[in-house]
Short mmCIF file of N, CA and C in Angstrom, two decimals:
data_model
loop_
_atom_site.label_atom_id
_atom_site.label_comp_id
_atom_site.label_asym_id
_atom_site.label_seq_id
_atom_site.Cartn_x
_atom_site.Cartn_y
_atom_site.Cartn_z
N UNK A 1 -13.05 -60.88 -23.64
CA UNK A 1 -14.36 -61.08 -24.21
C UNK A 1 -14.28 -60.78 -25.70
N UNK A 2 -14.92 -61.82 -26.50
CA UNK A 2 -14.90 -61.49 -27.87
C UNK A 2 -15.83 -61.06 -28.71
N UNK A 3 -16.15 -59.60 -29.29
CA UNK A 3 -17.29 -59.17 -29.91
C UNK A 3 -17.84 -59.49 -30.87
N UNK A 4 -17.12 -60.13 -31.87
CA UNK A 4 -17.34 -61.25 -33.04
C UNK A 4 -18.35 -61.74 -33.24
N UNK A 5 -18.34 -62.94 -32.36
CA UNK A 5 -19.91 -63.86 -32.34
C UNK A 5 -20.74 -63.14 -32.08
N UNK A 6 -20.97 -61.90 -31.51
CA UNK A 6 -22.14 -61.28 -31.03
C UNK A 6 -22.61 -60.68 -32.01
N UNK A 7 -21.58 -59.80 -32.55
CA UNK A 7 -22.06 -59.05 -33.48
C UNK A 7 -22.72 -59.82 -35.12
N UNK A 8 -22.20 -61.28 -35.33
CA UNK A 8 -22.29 -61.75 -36.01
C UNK A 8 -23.71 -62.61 -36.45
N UNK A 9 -24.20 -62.39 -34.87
CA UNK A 9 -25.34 -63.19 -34.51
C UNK A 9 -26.12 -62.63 -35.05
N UNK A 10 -27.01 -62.93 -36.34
CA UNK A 10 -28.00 -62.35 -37.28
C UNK A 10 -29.14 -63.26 -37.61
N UNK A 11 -30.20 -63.49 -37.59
CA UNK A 11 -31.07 -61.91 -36.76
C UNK A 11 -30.48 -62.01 -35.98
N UNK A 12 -30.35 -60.46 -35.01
CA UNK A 12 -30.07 -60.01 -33.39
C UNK A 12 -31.23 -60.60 -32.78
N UNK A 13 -31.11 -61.04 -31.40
CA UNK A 13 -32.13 -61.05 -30.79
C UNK A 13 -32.73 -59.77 -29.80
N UNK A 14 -33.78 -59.83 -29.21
CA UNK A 14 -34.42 -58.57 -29.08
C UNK A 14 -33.46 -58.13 -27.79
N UNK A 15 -33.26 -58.81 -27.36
CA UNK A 15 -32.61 -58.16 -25.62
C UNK A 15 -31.15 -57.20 -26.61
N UNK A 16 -30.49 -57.87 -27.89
CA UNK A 16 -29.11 -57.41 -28.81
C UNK A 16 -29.72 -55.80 -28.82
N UNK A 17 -30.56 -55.99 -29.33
CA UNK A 17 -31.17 -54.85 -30.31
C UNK A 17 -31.69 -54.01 -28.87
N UNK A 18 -32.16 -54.25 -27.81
CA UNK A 18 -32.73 -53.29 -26.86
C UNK A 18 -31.67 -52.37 -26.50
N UNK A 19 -30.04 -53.54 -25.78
CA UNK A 19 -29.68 -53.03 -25.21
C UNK A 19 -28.11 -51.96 -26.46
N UNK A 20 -28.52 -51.96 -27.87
CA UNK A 20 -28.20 -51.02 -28.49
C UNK A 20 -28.49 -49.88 -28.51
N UNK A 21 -29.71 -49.95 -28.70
CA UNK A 21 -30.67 -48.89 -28.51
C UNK A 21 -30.66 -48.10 -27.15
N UNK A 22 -30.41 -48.61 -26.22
CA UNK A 22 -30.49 -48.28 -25.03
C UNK A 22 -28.79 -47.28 -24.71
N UNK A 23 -27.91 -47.94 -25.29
CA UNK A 23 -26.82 -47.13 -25.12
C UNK A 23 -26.69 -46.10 -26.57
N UNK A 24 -27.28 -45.99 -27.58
CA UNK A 24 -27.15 -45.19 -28.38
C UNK A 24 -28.04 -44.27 -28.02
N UNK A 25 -28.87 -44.26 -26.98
CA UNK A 25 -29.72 -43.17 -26.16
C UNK A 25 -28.87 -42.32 -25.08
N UNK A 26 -28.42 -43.24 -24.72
CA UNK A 26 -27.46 -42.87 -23.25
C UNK A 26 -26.54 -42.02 -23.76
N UNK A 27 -25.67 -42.56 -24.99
CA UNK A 27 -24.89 -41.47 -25.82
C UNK A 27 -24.82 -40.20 -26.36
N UNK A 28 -26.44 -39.93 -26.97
CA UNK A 28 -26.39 -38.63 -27.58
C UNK A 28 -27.46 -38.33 -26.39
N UNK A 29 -27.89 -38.87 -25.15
CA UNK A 29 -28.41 -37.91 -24.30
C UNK A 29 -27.47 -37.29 -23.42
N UNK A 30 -25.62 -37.61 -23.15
CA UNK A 30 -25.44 -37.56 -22.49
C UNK A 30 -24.75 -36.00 -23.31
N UNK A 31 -24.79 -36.36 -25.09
CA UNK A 31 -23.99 -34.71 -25.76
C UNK A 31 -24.91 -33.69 -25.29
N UNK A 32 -26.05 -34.06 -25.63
CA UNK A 32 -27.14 -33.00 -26.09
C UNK A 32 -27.38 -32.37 -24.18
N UNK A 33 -27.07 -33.16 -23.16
CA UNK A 33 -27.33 -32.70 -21.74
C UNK A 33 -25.91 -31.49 -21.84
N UNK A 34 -24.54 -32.13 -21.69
CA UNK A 34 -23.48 -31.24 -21.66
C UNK A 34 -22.97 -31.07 -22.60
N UNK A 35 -23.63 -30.65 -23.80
CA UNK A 35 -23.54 -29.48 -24.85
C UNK A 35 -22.64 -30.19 -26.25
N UNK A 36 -21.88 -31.00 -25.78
CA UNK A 36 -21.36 -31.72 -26.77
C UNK A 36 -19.42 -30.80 -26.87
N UNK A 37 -18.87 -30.98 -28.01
CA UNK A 37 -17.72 -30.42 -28.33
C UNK A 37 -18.52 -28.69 -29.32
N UNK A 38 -17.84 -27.68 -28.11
CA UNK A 38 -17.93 -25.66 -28.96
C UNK A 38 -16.78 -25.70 -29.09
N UNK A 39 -17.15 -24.44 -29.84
CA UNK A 39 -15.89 -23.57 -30.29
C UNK A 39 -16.16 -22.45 -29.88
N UNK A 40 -15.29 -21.78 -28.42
CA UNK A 40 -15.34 -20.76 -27.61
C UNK A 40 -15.13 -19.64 -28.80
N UNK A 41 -16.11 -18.65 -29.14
CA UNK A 41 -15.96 -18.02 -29.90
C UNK A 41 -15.35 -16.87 -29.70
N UNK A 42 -15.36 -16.32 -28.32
CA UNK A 42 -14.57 -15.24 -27.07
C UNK A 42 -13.11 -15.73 -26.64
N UNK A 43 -12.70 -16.58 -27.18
CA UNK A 43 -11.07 -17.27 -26.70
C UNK A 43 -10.24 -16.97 -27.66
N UNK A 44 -10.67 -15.91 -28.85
CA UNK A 44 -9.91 -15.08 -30.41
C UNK A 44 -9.83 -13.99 -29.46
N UNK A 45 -10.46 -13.06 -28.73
CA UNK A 45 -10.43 -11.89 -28.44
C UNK A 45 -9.80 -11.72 -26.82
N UNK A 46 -9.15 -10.80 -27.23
CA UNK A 46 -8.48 -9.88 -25.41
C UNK A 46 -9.44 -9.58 -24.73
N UNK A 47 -9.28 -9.71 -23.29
CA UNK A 47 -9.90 -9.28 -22.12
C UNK A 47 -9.13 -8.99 -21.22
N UNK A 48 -10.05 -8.00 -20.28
CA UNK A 48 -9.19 -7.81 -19.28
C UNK A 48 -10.03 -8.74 -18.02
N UNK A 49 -9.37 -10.01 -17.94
CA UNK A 49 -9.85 -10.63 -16.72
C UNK A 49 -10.34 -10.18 -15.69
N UNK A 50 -9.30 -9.82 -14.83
CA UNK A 50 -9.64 -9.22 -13.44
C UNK A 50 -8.45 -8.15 -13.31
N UNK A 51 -9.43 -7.30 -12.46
CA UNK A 51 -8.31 -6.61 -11.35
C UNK A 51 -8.40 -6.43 -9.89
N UNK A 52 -7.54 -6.06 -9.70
CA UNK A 52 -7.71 -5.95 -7.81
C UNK A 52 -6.63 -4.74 -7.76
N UNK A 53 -7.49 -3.68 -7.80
CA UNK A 53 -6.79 -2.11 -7.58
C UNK A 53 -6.94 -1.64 -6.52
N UNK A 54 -6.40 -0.47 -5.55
CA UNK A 54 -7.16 0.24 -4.47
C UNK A 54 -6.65 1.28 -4.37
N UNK A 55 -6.85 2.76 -4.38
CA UNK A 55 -6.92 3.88 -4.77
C UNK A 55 -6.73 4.19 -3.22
N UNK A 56 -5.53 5.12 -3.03
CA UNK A 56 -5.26 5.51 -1.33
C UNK A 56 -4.86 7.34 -1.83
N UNK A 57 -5.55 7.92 -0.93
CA UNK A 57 -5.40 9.09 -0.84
C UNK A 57 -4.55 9.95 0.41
N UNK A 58 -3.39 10.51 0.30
CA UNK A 58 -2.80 11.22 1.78
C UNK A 58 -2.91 12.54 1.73
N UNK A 59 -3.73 13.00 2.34
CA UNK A 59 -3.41 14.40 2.13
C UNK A 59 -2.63 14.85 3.18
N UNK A 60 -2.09 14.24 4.17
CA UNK A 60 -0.89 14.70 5.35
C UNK A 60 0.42 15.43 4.82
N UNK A 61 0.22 16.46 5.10
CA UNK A 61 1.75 17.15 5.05
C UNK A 61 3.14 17.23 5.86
N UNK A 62 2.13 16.51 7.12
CA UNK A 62 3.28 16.67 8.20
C UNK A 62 4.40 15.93 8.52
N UNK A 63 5.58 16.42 8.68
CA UNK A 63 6.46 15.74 9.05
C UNK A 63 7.05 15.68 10.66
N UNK A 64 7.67 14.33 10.80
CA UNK A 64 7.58 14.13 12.45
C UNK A 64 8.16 14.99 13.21
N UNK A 65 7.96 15.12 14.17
CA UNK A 65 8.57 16.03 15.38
C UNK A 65 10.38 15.51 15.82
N UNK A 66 11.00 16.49 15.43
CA UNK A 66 12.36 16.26 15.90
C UNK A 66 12.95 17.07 17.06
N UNK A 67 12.18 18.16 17.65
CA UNK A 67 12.42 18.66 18.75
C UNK A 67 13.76 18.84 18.44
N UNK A 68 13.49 20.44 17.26
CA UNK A 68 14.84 20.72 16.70
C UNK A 68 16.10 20.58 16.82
N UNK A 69 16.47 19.11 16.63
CA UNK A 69 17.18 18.09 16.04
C UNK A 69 17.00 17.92 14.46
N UNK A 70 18.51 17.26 14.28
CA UNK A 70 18.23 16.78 13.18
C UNK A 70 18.65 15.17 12.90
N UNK A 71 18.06 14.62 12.14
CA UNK A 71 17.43 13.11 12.61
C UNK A 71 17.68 12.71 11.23
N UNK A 72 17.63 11.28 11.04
CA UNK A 72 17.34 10.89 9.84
C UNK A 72 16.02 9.87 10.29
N UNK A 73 15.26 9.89 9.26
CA UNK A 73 14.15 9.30 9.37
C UNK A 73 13.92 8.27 7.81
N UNK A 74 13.29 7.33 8.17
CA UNK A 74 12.89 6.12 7.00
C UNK A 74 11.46 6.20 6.52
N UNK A 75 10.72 7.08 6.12
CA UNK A 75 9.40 6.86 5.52
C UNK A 75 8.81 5.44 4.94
N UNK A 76 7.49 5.23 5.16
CA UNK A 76 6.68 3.72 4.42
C UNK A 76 5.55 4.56 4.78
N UNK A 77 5.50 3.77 3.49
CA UNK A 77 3.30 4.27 3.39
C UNK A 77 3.18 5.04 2.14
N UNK A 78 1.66 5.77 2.14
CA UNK A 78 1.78 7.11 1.17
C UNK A 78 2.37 8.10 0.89
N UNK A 79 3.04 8.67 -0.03
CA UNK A 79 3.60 10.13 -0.39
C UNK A 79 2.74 10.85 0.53
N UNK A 80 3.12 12.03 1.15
CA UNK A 80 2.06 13.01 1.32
C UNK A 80 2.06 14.16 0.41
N UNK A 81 0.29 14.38 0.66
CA UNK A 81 -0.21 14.63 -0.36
C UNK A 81 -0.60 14.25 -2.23
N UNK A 82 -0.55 13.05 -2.12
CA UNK A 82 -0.52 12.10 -3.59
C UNK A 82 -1.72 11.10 -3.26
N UNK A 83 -1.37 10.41 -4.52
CA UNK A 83 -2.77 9.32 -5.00
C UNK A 83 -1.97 8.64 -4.86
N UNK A 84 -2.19 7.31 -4.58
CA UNK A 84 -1.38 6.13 -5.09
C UNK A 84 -2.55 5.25 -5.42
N UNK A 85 -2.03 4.55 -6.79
CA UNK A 85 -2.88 3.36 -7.22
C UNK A 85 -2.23 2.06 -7.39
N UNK A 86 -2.66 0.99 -6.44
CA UNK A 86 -1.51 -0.37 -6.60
C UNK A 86 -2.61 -1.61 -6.84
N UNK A 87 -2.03 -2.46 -7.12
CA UNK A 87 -2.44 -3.70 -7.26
C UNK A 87 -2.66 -4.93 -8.75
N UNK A 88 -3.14 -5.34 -9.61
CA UNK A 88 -3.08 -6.10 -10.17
C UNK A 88 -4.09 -5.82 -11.14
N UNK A 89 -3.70 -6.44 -12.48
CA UNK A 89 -4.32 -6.77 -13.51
C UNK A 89 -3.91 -7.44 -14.35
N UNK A 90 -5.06 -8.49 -14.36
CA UNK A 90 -4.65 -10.04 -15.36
C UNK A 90 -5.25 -9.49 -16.89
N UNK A 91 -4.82 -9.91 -17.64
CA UNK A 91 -5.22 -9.85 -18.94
C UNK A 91 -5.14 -11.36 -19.78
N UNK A 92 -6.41 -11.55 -20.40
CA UNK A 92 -5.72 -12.42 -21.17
C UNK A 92 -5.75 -12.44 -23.09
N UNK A 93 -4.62 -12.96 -23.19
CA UNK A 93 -4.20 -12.55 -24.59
C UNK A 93 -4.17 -13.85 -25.44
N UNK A 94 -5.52 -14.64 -26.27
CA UNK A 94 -4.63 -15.87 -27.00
C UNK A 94 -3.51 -16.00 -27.89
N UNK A 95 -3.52 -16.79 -28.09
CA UNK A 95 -2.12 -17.16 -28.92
C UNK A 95 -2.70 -17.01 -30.39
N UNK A 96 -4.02 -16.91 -30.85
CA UNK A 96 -4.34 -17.35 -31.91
C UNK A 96 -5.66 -15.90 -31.69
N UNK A 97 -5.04 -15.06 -31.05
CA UNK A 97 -5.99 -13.92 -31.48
C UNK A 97 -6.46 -12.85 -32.39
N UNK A 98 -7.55 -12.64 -32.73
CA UNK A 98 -7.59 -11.68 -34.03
C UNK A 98 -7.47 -10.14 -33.75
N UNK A 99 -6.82 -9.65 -32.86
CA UNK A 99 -6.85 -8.35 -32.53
C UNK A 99 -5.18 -8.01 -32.14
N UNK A 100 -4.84 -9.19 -32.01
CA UNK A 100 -3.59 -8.75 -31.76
C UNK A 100 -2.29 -9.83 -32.26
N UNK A 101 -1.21 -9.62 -33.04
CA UNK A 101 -0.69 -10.48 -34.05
C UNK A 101 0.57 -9.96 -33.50
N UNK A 102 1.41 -11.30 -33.78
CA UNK A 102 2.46 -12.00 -32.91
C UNK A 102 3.65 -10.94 -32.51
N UNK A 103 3.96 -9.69 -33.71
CA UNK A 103 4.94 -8.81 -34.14
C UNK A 103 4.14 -7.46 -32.94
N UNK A 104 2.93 -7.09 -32.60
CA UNK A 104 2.39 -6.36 -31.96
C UNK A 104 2.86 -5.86 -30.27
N UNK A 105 3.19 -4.52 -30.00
CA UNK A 105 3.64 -4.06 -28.95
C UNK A 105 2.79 -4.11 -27.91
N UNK A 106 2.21 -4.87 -26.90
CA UNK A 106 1.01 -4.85 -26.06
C UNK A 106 1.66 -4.30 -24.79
N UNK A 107 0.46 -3.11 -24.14
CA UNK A 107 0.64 -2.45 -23.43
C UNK A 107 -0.52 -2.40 -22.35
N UNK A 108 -0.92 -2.57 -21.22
CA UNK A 108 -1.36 -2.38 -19.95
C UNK A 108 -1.80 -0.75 -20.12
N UNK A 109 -2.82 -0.13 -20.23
CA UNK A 109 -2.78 1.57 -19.74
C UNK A 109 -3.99 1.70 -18.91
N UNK A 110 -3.45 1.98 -17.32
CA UNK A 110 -4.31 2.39 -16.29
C UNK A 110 -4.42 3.74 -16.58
N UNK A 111 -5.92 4.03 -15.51
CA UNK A 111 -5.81 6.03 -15.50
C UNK A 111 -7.23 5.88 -15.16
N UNK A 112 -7.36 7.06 -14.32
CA UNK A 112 -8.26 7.71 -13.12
C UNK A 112 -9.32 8.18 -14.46
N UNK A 113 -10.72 8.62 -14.45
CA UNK A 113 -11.35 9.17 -15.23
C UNK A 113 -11.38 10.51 -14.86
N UNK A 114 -10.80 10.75 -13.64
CA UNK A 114 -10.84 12.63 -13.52
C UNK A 114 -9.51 13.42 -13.91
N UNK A 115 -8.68 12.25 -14.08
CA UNK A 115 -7.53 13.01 -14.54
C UNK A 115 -7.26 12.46 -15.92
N UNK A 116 -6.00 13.08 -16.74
CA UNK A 116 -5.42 12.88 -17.75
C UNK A 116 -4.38 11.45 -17.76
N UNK A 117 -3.38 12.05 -16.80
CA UNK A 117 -2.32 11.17 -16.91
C UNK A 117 -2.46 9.33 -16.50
N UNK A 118 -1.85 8.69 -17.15
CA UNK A 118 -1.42 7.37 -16.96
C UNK A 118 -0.51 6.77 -16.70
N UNK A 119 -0.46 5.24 -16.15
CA UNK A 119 0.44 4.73 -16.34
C UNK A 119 0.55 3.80 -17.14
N UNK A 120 1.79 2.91 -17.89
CA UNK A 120 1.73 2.23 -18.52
C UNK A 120 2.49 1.09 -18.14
N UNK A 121 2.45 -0.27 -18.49
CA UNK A 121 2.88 -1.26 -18.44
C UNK A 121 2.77 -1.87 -20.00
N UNK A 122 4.05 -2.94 -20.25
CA UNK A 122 4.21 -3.81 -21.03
C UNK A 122 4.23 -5.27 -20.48
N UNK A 123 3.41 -5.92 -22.16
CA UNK A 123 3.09 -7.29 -21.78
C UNK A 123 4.08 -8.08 -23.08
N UNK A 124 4.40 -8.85 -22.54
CA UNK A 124 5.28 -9.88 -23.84
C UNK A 124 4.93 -10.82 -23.86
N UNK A 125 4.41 -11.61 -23.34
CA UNK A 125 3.49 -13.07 -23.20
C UNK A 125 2.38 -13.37 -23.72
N UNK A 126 2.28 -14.56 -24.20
CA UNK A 126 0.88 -14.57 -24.64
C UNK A 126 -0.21 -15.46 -23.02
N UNK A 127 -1.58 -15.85 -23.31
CA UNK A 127 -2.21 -16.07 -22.59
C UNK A 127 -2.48 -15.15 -21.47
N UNK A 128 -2.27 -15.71 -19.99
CA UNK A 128 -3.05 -15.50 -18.98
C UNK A 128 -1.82 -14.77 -18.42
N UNK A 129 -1.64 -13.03 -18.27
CA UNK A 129 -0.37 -12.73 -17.66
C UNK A 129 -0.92 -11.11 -16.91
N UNK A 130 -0.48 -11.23 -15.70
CA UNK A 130 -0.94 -10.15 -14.76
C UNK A 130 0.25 -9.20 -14.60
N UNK A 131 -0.12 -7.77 -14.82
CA UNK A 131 0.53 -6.87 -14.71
C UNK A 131 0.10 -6.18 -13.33
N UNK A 132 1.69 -5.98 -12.71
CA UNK A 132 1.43 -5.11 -11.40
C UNK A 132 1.51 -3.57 -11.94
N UNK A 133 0.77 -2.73 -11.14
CA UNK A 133 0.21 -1.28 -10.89
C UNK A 133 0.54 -0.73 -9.42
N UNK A 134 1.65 -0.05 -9.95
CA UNK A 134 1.80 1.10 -8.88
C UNK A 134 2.20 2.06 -9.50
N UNK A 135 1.36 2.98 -9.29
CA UNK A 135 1.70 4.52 -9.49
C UNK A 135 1.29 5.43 -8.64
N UNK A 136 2.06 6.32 -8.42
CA UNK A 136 2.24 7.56 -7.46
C UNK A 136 1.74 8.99 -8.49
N UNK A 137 0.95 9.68 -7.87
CA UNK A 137 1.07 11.03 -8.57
C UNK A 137 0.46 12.02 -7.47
N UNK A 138 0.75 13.21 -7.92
CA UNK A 138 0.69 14.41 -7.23
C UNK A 138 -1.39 15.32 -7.22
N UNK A 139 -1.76 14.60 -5.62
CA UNK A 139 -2.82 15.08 -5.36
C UNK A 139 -3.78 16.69 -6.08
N UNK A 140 -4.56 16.28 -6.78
CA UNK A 140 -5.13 17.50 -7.88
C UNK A 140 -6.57 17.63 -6.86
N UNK A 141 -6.22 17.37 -5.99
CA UNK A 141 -7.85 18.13 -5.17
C UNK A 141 -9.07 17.33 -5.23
N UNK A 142 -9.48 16.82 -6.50
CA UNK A 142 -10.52 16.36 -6.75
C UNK A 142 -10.83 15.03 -6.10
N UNK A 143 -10.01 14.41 -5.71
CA UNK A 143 -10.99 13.15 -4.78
C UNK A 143 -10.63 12.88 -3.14
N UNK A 144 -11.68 12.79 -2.81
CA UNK A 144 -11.69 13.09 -1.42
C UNK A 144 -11.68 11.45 -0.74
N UNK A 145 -10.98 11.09 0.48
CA UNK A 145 -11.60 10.01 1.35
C UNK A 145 -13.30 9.73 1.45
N UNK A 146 -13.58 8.45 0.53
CA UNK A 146 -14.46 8.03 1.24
C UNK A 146 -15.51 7.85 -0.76
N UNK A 147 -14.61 8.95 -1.51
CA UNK A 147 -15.06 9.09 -3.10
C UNK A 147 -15.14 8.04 -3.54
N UNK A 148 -15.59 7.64 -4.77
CA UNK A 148 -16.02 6.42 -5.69
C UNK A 148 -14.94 6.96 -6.69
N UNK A 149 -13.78 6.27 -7.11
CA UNK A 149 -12.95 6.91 -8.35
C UNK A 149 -13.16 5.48 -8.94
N UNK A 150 -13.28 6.13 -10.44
CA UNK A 150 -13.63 5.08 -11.85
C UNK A 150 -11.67 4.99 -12.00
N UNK A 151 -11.49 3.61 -12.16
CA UNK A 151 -10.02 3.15 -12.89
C UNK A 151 -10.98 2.45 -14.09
N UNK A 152 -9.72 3.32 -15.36
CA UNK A 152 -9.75 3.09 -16.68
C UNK A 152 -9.23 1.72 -17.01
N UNK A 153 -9.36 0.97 -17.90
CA UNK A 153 -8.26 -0.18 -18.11
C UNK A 153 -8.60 -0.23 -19.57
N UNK A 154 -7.39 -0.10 -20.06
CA UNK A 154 -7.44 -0.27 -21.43
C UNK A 154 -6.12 -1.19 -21.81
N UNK A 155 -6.11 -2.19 -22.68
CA UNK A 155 -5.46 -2.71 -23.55
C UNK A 155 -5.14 -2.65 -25.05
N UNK A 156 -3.72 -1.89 -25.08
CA UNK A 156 -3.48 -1.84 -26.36
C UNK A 156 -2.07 -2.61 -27.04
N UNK A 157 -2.69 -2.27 -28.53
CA UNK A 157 -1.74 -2.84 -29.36
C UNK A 157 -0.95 -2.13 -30.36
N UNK A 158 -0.16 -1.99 -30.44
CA UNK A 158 0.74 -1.02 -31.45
C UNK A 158 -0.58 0.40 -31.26
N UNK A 159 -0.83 0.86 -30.32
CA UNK A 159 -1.23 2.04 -30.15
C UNK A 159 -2.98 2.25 -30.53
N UNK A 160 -3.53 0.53 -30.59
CA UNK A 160 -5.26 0.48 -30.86
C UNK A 160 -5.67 0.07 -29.72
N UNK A 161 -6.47 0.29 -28.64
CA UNK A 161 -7.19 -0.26 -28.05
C UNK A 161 -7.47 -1.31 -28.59
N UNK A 162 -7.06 -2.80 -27.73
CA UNK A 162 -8.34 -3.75 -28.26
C UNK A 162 -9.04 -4.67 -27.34
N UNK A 163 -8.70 -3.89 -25.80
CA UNK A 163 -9.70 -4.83 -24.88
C UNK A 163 -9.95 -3.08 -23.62
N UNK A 164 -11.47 -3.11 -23.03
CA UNK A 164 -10.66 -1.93 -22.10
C UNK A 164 -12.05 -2.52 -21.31
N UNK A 165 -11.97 -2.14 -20.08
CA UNK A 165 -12.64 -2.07 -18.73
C UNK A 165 -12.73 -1.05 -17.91
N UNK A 166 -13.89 -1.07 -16.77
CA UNK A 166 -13.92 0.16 -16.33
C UNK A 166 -14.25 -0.43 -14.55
N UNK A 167 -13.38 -0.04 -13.84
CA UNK A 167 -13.94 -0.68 -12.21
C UNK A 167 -13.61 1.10 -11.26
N UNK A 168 -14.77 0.59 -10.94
CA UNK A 168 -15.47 1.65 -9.90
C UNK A 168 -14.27 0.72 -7.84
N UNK A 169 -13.92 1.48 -7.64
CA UNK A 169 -13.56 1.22 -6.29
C UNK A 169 -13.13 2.55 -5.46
N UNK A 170 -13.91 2.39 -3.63
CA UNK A 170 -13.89 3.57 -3.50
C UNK A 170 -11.95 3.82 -2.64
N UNK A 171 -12.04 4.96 -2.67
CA UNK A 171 -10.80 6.02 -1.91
C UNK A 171 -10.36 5.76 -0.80
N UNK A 172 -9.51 5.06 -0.20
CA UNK A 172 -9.54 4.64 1.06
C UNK A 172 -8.43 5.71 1.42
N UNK A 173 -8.00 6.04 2.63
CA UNK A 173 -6.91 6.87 3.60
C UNK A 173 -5.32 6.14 3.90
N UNK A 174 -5.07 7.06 2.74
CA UNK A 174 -3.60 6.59 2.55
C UNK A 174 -2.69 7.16 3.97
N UNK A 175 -1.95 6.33 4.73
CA UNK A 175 -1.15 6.60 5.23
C UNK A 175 0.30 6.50 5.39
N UNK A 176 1.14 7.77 6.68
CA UNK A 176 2.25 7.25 6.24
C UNK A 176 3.31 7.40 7.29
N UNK A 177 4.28 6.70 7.74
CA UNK A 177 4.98 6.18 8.95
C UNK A 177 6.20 6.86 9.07
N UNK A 178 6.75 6.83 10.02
CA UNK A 178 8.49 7.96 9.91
C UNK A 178 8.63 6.37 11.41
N UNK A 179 10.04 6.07 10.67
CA UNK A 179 10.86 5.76 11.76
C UNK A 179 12.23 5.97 12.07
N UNK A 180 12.05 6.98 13.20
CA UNK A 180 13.11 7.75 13.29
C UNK A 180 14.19 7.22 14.22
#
C-alpha cells in the first residue's frame, strides 16, 4: 500500500482528517492511561528486597542414651542450647547506583536486636544477588519458644550503611537428632 497519494491528497477530505484525529487520540490516550516512558527514581538506590529468615531456638541439653556404652553417634538439627538463624536475603544493588561505587566493599550484616553480635556476608555482584544466612550462636537466655525476635538487616559499603531493614519473625523449636 502506498501512502503518497493519500497524503498528497490536498484538501484532505473529512473521513482523511477524522480518521487522523481519531488515531492521534488513541495515541496520547493510550500514554497518558499507562503513564507513558519514567525514570524509576528508586532503581539509583540499594534495597534490601526480601528475606526469608527463621529463628530456631534448642534449649535441649541432652544427649542420647547409650546404656553405658560407648557409641559413635551423627548429630542433625540444632546445636543444643543455641540460636540458629538460616535462610535468605536478596539485595538489590544497581549498576549505576549513587550509594555505592564500583571500587566499594559490600557487605550483608544480619543481627538479632537483643543481642550484639553478627554475622556477616559479602556481596561482589551487582544487581539482584541473594545472600545465604546461617549462623549458630550460643543461647543468652533471652528468647524463649514461641517470642517475636526483630532480625536487623543492614547493607553496607566500605563500612556506611546504605540500605537496612527490619523483619519481625517469631521463634520456632529448634530441634535435634542422634543417629546412633
Amino acid at each position: 500500500m502506498n501512502v503518497l497519494p493519500w497524503l498528497l491528497d490536498w484538501p484532505p477530505r473529512r473521513s482523511t482528517v477524522v480518521a487522523f484525529l481519531l488515531l492521534t487520540a488513541i495515541s496520547v490516550g493510550t500514554l497518558v492511561a499507562f503513564g507513558g516512558v519514567t525514570d524509576d527514581a528508586s532503581s539509583e538506590n540499594v534495597t534490601v528486597a526480601s528475606t526469608d529468615l527463621t529463628v530456631r531456638l534448642n534449649d535441649e541439653r541432652d544427649l542420647p542414651d547409650t546404656n553405658g556404652t560407648v557409641e559413635t553417634c551423627l548429630a542433625s538439627g540444632t546445636p543444643s542450647d543455641s540460636v540458629t538463624v538460616l535462610g535468605d536475603v536478596t539485595v538489590d544493588i544497581p549498576a549505576e547506583s549513587e550509594n555505592v561505587s564500583s571500587g566499594d566493599r559490600v557487605r550483608v550484616v544480619v543481627s538479632l536486636a537483643h543481642t550484639d553480635e553478627t554475622t556477616t556476608r559479602s556481596i561482589t555482584e551487582r544487581g539482584r544477588t541473594t545472600s545465604d544466612v546461617f549462623w549458630v550462636f550460643e543461647d543468652d537466655e533471652t528468647l524463649a519458644v514461641g517470642d517475636t525476635a526483630t532480625v536487623q538487616i543492614r547493607v553496607q559499603a566500605d563500612d556506611a550503611t546504605v540500605a537496612n531493614a527490619t523483619r519481625r519473625t517469631p521463634v520456632l523449636n529448634g530441634s535435634r537428632s542422634f543417629d546412633c
